[in-house]
PDB file of C-alpha atoms in Angstrom:
ATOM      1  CA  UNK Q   1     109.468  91.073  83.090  1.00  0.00           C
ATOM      2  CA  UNK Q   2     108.160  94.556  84.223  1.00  0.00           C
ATOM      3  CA  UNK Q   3     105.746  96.450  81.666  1.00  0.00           C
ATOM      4  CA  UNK Q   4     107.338  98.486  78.982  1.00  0.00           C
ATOM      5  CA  UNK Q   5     107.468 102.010  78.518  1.00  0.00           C
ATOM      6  CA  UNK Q   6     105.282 103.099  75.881  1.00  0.00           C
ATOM      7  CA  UNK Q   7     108.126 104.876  74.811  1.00  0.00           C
ATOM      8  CA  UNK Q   8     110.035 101.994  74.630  1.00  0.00           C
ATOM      9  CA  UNK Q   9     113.137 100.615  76.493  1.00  0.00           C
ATOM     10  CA  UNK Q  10     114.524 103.284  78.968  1.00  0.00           C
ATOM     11  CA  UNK Q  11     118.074 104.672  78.203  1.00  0.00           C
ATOM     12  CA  UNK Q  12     120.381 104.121  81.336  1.00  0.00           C
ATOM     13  CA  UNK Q  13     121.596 107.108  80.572  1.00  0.00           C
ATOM     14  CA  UNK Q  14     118.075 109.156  80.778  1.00  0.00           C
ATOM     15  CA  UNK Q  15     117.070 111.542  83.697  1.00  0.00           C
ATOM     16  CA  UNK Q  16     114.298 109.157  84.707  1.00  0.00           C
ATOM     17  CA  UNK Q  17     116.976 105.991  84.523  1.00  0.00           C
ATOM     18  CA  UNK Q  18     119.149 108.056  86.447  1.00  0.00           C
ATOM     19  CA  UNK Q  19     116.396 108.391  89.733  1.00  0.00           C
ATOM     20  CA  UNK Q  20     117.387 104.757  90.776  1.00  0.00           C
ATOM     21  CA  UNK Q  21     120.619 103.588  91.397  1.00  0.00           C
ATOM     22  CA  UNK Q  22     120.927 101.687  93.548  1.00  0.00           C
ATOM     23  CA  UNK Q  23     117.717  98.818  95.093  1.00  0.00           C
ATOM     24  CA  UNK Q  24     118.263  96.851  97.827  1.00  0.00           C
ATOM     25  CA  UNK Q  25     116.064  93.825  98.651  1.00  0.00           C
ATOM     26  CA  UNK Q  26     115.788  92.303 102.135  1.00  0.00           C
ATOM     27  CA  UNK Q  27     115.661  88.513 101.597  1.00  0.00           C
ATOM     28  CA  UNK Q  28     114.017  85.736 103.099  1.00  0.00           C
ATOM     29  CA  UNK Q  29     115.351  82.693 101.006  1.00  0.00           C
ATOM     30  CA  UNK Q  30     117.659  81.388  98.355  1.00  0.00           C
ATOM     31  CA  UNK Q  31     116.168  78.352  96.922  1.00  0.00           C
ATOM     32  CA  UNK Q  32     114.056  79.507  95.567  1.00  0.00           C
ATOM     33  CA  UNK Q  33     115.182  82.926  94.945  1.00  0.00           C
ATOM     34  CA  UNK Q  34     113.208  85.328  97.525  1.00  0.00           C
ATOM     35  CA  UNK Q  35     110.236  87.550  96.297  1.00  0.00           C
ATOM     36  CA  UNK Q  36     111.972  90.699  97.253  1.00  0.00           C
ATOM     37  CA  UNK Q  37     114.855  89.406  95.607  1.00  0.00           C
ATOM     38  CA  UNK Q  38     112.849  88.612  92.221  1.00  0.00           C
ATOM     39  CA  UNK Q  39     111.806  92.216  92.234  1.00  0.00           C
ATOM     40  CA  UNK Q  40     114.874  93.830  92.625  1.00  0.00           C
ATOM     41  CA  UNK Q  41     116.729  91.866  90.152  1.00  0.00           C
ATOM     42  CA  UNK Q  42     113.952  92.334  87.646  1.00  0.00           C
ATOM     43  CA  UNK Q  43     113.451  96.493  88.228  1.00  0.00           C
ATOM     44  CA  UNK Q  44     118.003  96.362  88.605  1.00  0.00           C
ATOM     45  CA  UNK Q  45     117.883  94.611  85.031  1.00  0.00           C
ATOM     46  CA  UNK Q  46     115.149  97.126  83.778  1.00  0.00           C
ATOM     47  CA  UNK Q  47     116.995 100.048  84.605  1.00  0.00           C
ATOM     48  CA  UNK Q  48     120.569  98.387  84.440  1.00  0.00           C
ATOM     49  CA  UNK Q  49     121.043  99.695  87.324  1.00  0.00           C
ATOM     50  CA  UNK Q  50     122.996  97.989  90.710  1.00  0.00           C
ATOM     51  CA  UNK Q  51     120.874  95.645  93.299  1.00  0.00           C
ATOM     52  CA  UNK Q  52     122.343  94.365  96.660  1.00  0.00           C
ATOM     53  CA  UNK Q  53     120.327  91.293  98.470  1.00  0.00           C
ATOM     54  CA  UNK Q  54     120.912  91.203 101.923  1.00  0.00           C
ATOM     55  CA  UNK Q  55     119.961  88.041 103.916  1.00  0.00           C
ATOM     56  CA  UNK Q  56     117.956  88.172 106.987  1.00  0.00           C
ATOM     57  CA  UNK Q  57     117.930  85.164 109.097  1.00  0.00           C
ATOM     58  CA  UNK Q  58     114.606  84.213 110.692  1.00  0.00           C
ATOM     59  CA  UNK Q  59     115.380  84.550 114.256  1.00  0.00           C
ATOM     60  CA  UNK Q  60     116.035  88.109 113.544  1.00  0.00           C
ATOM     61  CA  UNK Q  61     113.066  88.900 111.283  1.00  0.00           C
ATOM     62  CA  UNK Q  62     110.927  88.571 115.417  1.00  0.00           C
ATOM     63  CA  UNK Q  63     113.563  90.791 116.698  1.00  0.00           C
ATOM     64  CA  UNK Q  64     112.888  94.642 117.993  1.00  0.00           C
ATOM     65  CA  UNK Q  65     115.049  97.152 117.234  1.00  0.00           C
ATOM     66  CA  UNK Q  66     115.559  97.737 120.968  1.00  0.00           C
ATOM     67  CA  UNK Q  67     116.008  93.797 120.882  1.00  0.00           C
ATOM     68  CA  UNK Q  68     119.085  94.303 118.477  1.00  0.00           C
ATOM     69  CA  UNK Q  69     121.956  92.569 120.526  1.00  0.00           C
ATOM     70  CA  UNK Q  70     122.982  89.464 118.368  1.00  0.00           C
ATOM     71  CA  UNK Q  71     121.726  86.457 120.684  1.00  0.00           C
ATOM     72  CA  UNK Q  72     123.749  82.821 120.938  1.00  0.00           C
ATOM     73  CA  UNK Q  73     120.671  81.938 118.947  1.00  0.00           C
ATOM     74  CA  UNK Q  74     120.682  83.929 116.408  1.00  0.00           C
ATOM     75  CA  UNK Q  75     124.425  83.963 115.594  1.00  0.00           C
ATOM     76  CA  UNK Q  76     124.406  80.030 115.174  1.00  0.00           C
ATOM     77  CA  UNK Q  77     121.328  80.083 113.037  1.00  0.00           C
ATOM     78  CA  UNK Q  78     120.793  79.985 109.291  1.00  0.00           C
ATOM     79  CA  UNK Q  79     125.074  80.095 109.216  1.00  0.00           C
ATOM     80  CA  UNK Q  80     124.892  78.703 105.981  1.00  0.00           C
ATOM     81  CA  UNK Q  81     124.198  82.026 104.177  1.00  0.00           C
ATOM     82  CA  UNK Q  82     127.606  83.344 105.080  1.00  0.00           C
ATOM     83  CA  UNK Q  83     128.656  80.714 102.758  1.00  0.00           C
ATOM     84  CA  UNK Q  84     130.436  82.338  99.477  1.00  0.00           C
ATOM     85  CA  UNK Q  85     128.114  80.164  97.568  1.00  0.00           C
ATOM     86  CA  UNK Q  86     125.190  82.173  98.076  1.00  0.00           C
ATOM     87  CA  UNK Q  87     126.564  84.921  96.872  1.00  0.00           C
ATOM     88  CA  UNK Q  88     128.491  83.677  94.043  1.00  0.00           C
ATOM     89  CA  UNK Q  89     125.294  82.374  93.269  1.00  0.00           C
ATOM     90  CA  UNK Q  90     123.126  85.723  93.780  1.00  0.00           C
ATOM     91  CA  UNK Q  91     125.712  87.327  91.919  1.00  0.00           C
ATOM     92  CA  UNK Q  92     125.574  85.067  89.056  1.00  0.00           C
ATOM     93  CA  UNK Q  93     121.379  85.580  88.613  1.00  0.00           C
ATOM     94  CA  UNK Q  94     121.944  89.004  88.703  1.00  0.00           C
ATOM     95  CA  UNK Q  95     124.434  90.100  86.469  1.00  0.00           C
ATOM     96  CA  UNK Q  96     122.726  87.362  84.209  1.00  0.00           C
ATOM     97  CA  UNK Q  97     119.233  88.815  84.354  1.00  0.00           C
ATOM     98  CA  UNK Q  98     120.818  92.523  83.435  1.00  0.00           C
ATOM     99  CA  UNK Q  99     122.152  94.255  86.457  1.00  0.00           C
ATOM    100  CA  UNK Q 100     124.758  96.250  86.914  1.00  0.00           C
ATOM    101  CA  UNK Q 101     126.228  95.336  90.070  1.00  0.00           C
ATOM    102  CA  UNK Q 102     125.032  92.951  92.327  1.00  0.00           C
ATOM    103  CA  UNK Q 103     126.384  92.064  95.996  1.00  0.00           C
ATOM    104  CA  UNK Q 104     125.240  89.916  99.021  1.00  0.00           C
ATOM    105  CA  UNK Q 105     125.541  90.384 102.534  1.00  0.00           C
ATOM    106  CA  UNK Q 106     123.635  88.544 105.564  1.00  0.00           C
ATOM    107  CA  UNK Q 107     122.699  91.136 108.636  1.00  0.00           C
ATOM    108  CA  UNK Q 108     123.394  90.625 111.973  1.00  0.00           C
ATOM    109  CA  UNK Q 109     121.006  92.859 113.297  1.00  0.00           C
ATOM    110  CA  UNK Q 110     116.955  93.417 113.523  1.00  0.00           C
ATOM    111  CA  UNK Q 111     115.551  94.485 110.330  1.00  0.00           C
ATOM    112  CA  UNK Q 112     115.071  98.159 111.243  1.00  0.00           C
ATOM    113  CA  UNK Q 113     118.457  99.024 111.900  1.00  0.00           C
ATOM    114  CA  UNK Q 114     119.524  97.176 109.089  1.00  0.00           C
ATOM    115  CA  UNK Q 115     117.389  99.046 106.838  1.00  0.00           C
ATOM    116  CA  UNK Q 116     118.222 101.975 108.155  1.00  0.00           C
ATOM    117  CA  UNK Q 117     121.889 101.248 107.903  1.00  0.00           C
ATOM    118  CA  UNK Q 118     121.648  99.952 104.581  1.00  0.00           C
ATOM    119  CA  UNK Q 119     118.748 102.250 103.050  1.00  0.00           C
ATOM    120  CA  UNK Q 120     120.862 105.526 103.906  1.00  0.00           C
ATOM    121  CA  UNK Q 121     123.143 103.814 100.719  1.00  0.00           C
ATOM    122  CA  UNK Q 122     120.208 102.775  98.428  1.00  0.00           C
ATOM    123  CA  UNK Q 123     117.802 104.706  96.453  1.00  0.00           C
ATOM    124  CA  UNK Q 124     114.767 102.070  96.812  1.00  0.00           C
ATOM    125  CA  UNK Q 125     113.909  99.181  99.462  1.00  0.00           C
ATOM    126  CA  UNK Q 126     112.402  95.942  98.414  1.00  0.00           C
ATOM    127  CA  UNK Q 127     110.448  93.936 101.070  1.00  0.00           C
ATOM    128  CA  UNK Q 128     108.203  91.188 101.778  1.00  0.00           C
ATOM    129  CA  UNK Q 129     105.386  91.970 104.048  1.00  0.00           C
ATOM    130  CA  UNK Q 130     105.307  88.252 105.053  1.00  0.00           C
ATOM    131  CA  UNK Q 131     108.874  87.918 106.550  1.00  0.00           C
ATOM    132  CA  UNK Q 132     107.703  88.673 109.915  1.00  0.00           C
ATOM    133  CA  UNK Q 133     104.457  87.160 111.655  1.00  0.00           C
ATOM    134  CA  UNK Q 134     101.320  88.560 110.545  1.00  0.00           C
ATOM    135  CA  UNK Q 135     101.221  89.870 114.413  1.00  0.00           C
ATOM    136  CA  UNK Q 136     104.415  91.874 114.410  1.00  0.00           C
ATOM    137  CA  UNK Q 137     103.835  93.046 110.934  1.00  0.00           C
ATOM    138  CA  UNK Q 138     103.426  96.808 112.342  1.00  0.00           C
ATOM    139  CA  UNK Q 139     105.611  96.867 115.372  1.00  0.00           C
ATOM    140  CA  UNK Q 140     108.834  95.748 113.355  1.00  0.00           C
ATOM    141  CA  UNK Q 141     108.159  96.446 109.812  1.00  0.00           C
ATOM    142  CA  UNK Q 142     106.346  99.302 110.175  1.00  0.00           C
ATOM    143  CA  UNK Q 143     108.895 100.627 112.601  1.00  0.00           C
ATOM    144  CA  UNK Q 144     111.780  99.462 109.967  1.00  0.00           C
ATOM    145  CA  UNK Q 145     110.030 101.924 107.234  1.00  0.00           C
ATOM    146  CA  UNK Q 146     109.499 104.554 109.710  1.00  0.00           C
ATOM    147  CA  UNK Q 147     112.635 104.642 111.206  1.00  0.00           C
ATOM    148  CA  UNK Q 148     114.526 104.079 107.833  1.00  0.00           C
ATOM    149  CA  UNK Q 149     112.911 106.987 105.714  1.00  0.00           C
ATOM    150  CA  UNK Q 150     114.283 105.262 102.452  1.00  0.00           C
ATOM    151  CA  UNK Q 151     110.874 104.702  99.611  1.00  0.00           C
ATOM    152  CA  UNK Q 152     110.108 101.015 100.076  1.00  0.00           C
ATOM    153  CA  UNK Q 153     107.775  98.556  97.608  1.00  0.00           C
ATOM    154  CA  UNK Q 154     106.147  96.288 100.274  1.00  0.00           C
ATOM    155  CA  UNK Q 155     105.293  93.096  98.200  1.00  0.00           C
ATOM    156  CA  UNK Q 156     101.526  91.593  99.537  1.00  0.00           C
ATOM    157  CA  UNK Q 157     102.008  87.733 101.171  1.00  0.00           C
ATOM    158  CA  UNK Q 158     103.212  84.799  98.876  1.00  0.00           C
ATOM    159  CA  UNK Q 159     103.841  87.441  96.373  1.00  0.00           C
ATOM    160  CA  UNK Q 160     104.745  84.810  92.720  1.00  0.00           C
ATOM    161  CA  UNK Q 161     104.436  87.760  90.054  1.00  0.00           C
ATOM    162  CA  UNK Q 162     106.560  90.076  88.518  1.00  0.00           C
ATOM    163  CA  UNK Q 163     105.945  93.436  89.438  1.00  0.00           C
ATOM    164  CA  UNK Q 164     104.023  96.112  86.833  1.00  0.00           C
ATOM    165  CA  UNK Q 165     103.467  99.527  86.952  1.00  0.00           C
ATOM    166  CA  UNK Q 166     100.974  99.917  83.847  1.00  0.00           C
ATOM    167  CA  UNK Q 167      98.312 101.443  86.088  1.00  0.00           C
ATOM    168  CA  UNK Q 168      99.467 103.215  89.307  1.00  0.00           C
ATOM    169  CA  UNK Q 169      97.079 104.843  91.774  1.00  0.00           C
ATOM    170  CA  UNK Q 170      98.603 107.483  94.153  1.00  0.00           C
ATOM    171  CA  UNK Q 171      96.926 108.457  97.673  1.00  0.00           C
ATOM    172  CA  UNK Q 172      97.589 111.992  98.099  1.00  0.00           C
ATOM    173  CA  UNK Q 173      95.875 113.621 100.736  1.00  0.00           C
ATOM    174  CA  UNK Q 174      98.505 116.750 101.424  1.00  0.00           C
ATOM    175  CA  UNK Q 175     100.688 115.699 103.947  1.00  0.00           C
ATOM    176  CA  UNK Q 176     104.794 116.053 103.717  1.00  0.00           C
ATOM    177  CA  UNK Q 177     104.443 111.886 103.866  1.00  0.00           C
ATOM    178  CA  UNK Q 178     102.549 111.809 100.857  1.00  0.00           C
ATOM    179  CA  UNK Q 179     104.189 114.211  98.917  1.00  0.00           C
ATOM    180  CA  UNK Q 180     107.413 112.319  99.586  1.00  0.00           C
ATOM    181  CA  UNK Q 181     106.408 109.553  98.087  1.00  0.00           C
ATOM    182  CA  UNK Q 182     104.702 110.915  95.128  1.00  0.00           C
ATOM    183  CA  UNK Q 183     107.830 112.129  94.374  1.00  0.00           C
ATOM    184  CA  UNK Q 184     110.211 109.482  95.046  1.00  0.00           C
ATOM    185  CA  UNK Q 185     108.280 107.333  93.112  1.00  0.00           C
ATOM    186  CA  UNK Q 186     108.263 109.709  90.089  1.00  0.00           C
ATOM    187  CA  UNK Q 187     110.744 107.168  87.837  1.00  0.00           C
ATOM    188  CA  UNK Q 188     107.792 104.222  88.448  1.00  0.00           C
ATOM    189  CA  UNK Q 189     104.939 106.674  87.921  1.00  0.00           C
ATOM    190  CA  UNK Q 190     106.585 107.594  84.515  1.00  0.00           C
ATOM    191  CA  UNK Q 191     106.225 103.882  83.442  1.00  0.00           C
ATOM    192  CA  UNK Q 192     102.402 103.567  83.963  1.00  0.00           C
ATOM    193  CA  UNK Q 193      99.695 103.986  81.164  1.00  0.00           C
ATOM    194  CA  UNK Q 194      97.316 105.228  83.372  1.00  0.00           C
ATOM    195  CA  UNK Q 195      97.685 106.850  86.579  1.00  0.00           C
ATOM    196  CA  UNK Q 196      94.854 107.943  89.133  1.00  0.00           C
ATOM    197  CA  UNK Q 197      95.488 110.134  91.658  1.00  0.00           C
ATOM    198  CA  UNK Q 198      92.750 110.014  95.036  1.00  0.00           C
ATOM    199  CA  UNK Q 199      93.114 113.406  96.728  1.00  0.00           C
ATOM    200  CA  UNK Q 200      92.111 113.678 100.153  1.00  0.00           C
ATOM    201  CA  UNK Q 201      93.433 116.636 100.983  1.00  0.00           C
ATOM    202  CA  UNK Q 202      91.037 118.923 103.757  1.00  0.00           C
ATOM    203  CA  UNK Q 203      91.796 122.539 103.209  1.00  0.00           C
ATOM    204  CA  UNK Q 204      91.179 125.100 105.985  1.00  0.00           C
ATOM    205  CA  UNK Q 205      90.078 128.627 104.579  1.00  0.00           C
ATOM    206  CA  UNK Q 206      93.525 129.709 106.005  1.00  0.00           C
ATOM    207  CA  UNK Q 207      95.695 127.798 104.631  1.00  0.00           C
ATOM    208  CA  UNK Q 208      97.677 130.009 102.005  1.00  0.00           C
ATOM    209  CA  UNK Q 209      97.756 132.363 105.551  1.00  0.00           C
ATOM    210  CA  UNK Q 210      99.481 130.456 107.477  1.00  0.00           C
ATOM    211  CA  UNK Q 211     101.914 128.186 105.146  1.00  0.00           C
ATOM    212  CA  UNK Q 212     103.672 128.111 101.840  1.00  0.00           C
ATOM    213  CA  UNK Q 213     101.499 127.275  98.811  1.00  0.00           C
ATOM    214  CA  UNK Q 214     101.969 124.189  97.844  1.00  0.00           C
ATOM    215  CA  UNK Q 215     101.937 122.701  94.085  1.00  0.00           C
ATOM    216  CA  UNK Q 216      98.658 121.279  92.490  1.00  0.00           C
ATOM    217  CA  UNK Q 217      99.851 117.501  92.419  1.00  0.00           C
ATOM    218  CA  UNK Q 218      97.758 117.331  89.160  1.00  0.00           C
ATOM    219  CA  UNK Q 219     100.014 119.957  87.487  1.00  0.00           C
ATOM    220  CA  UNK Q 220     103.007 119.052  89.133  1.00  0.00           C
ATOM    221  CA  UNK Q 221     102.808 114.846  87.445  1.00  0.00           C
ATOM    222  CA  UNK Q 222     101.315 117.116  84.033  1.00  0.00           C
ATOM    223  CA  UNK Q 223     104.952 119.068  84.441  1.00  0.00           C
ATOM    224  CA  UNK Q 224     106.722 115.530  84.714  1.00  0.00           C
ATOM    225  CA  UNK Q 225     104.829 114.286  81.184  1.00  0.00           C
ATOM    226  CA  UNK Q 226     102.417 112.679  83.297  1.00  0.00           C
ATOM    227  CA  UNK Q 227      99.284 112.712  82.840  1.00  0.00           C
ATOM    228  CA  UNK Q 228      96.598 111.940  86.112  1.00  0.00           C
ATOM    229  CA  UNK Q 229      93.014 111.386  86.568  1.00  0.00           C
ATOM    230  CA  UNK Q 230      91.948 113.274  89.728  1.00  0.00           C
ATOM    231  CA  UNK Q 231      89.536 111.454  92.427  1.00  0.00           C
ATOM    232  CA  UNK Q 232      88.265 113.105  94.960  1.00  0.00           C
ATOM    233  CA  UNK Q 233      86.902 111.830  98.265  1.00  0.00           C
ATOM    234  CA  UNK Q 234      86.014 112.961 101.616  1.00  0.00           C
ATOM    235  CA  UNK Q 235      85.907 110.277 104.346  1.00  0.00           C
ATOM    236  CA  UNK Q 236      87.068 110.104 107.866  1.00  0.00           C
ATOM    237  CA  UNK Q 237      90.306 109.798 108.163  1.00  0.00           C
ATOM    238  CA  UNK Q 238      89.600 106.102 110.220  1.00  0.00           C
ATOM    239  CA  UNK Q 239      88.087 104.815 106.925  1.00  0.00           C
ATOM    240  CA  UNK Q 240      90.799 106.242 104.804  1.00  0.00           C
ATOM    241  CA  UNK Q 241      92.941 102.895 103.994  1.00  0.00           C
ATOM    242  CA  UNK Q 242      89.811 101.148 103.441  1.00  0.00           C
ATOM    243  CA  UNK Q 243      88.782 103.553 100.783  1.00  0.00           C
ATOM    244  CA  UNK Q 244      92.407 104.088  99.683  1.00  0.00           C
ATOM    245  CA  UNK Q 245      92.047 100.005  98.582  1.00  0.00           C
ATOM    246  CA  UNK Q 246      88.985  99.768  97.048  1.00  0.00           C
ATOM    247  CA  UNK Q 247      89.885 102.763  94.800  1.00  0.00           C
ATOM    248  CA  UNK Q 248      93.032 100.855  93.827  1.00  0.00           C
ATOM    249  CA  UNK Q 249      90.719  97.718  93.183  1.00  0.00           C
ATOM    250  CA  UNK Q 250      88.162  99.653  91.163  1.00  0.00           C
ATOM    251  CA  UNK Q 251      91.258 100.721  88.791  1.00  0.00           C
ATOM    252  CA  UNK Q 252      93.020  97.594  88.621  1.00  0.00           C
ATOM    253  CA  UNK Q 253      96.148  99.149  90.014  1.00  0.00           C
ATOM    254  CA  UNK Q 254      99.181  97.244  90.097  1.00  0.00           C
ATOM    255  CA  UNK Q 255     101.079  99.484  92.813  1.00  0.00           C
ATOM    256  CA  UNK Q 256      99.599 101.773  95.119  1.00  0.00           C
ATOM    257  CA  UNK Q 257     101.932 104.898  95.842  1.00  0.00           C
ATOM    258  CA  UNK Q 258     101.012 106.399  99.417  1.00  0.00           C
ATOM    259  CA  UNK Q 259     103.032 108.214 102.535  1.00  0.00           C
ATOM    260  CA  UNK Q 260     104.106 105.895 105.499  1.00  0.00           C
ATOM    261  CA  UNK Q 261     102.372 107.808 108.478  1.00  0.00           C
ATOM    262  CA  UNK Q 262     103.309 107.637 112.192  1.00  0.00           C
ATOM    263  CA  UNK Q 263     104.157 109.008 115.184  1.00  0.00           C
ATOM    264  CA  UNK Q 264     106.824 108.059 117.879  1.00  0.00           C
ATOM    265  CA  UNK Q 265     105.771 107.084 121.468  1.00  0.00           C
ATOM    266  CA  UNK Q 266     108.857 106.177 123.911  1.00  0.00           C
ATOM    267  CA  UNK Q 267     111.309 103.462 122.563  1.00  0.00           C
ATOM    268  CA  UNK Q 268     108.681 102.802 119.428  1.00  0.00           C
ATOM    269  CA  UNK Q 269     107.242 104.028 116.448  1.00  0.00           C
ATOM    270  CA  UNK Q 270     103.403 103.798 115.503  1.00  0.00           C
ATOM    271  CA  UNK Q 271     101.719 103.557 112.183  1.00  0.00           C
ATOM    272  CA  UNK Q 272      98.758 105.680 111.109  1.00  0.00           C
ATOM    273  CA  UNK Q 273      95.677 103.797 110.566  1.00  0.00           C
ATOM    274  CA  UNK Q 274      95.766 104.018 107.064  1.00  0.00           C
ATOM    275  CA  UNK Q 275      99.040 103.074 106.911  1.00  0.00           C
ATOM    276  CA  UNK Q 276      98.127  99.833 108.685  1.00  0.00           C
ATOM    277  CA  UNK Q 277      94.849  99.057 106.854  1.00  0.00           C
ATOM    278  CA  UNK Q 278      97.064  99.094 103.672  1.00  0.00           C
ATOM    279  CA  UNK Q 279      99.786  97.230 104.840  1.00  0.00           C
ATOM    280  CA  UNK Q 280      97.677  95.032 106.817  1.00  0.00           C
ATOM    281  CA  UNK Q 281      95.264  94.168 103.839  1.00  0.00           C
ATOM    282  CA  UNK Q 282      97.155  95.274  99.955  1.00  0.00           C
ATOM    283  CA  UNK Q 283      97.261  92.309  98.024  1.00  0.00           C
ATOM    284  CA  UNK Q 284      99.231  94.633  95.192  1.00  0.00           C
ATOM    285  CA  UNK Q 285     102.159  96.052  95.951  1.00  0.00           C
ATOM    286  CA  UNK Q 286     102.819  99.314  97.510  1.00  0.00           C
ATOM    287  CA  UNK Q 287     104.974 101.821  97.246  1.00  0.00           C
ATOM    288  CA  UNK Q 288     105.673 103.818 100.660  1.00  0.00           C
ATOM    289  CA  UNK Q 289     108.053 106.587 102.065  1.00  0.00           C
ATOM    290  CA  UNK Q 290     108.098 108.146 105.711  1.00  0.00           C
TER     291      UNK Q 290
END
């Protein structure tokens, strides 16, 4: 089961309960249950909240967005998760475990377009960063949580644990991306016992000139009841997911909270480079927003 508020069990009812709704989980696999899936339940069950799984068959998981046409292929394989079973089934393991709601549905479609069709009703994404090839890990999931904009947790490869937040580490360097996600994940950072902040943010001596001034992150979590050790660093910005990582080893993080950088090129999306050394080489989970 996830860690325990210190405060004990949340109230459904509570402001912080009431930041997550609704999780969806892209699966992979019913017996056994998908990662993703084992993560949703359990944070749907902590909250009491609603969870929907939805099944992506493996000759889409390759597919492009661009690429999104249902092929003869891919409409005749893995047809035996439209079966009712599976989601009687999912249903059942839900609602058992402690979730609200639960519901199952199998995609037609490449996983970014799903996402973003089904993220735009979900509060948080659940996905496995192994259910593409290690190759086309950037190019399709990257592009999924770029094009999506919904807060995902990316679970690292073969991920067999259930997910903690007692220590949380959040990459902050400034940016709308990273702000984002410091925010969205707000109801997760409120579970931690310890939280470290690495701040990275470059300031120009014209800053408050030319833009709005911005909240101290430090105060702002303080102003949320949460309280965050500040780090520091300066390196360039091609070493920052390597330094991101070690930071998050050094603390024995269980999630890593950082933006989802990128920029688009023509029919494509492309990941920062810190967004790709993380994703690339996390073996914790991480929590990231566009």
């Amino acid at each position: 089961m996830l860690a325990q508020e210190s405060k004990g069990t949340i109230n459904p009812t509570s402001p912080l309960a009431l930041r997550f709704h609704d999780v969806l989980a892209l699966a992979t696999s019913t017996g056994p249950w998908s990662p993703a899936l084992l993560a949703a339940v359990d944070m749907a069950a902590r909250w009491h909240f609603n969870v929907t799984a939805c099944y992506v068959p493996g000759a889409l998981r390759e597919q492009r967005a661009y690429e999104s046409e249902p092929t003869v292929m891919s409409l005749l394989t893995d047809v035996e998760y439209e079966c009712l079973d599976d989601a009687v089934a999912f249903q059942t393991y839900a609602r058992s475990h402690g979730a609200l709601y639960a519901s199952w549905t199998v995609t037609r479609t490449a996983i970014a377009p799903t996402l973003r069709k089904l993220g735009a009703w979900h509060d948080l994404a659940v996905l496995e960063r192994d259910m593409v090839d290690e190759v086309r890990i950037f190019d399709i999931l990257g592009e999924a949580m770029l094009s999506s904009r919904i807060p995902c947790l990316v679970l690292p490869p073969q991920w067999n644990q259930a997910v903690s937040f007692e220590r949380v580490v959040i990459g902050w360097n400034g940016s709308f991306e990273a702000t984002r996600a410091l925010h969205s994940a707000l109801p997760l950072i409120k579970l931690a016992k310890e939280v470290i902040l690495i701040n990275g943010e470059v300031r120009t001596p014209y800053d408050n000139q030319i833009s709005v001034a911005e909240p101290d992150p430090i105060v702002y979590l303080m102003h949320h009841g949460i309280t965050a050790k500040p780090h520091y660093i300066h390196v360039p910005a091609d070493k920052a997911g390597e330094t991101l990582l070690a930071k998050a080893h050094d603390a024995h993080a269980d999630l890593l909270v950082m933006g989802a950088y990128g920029h688009s090129r023509i029919r494509e999306r492309v990941l920062g480079g810190a967004t790709r050394h993380v994703m690339a080489h996390a073996d914790i989970p991480v929590f990231m927003q566009h």
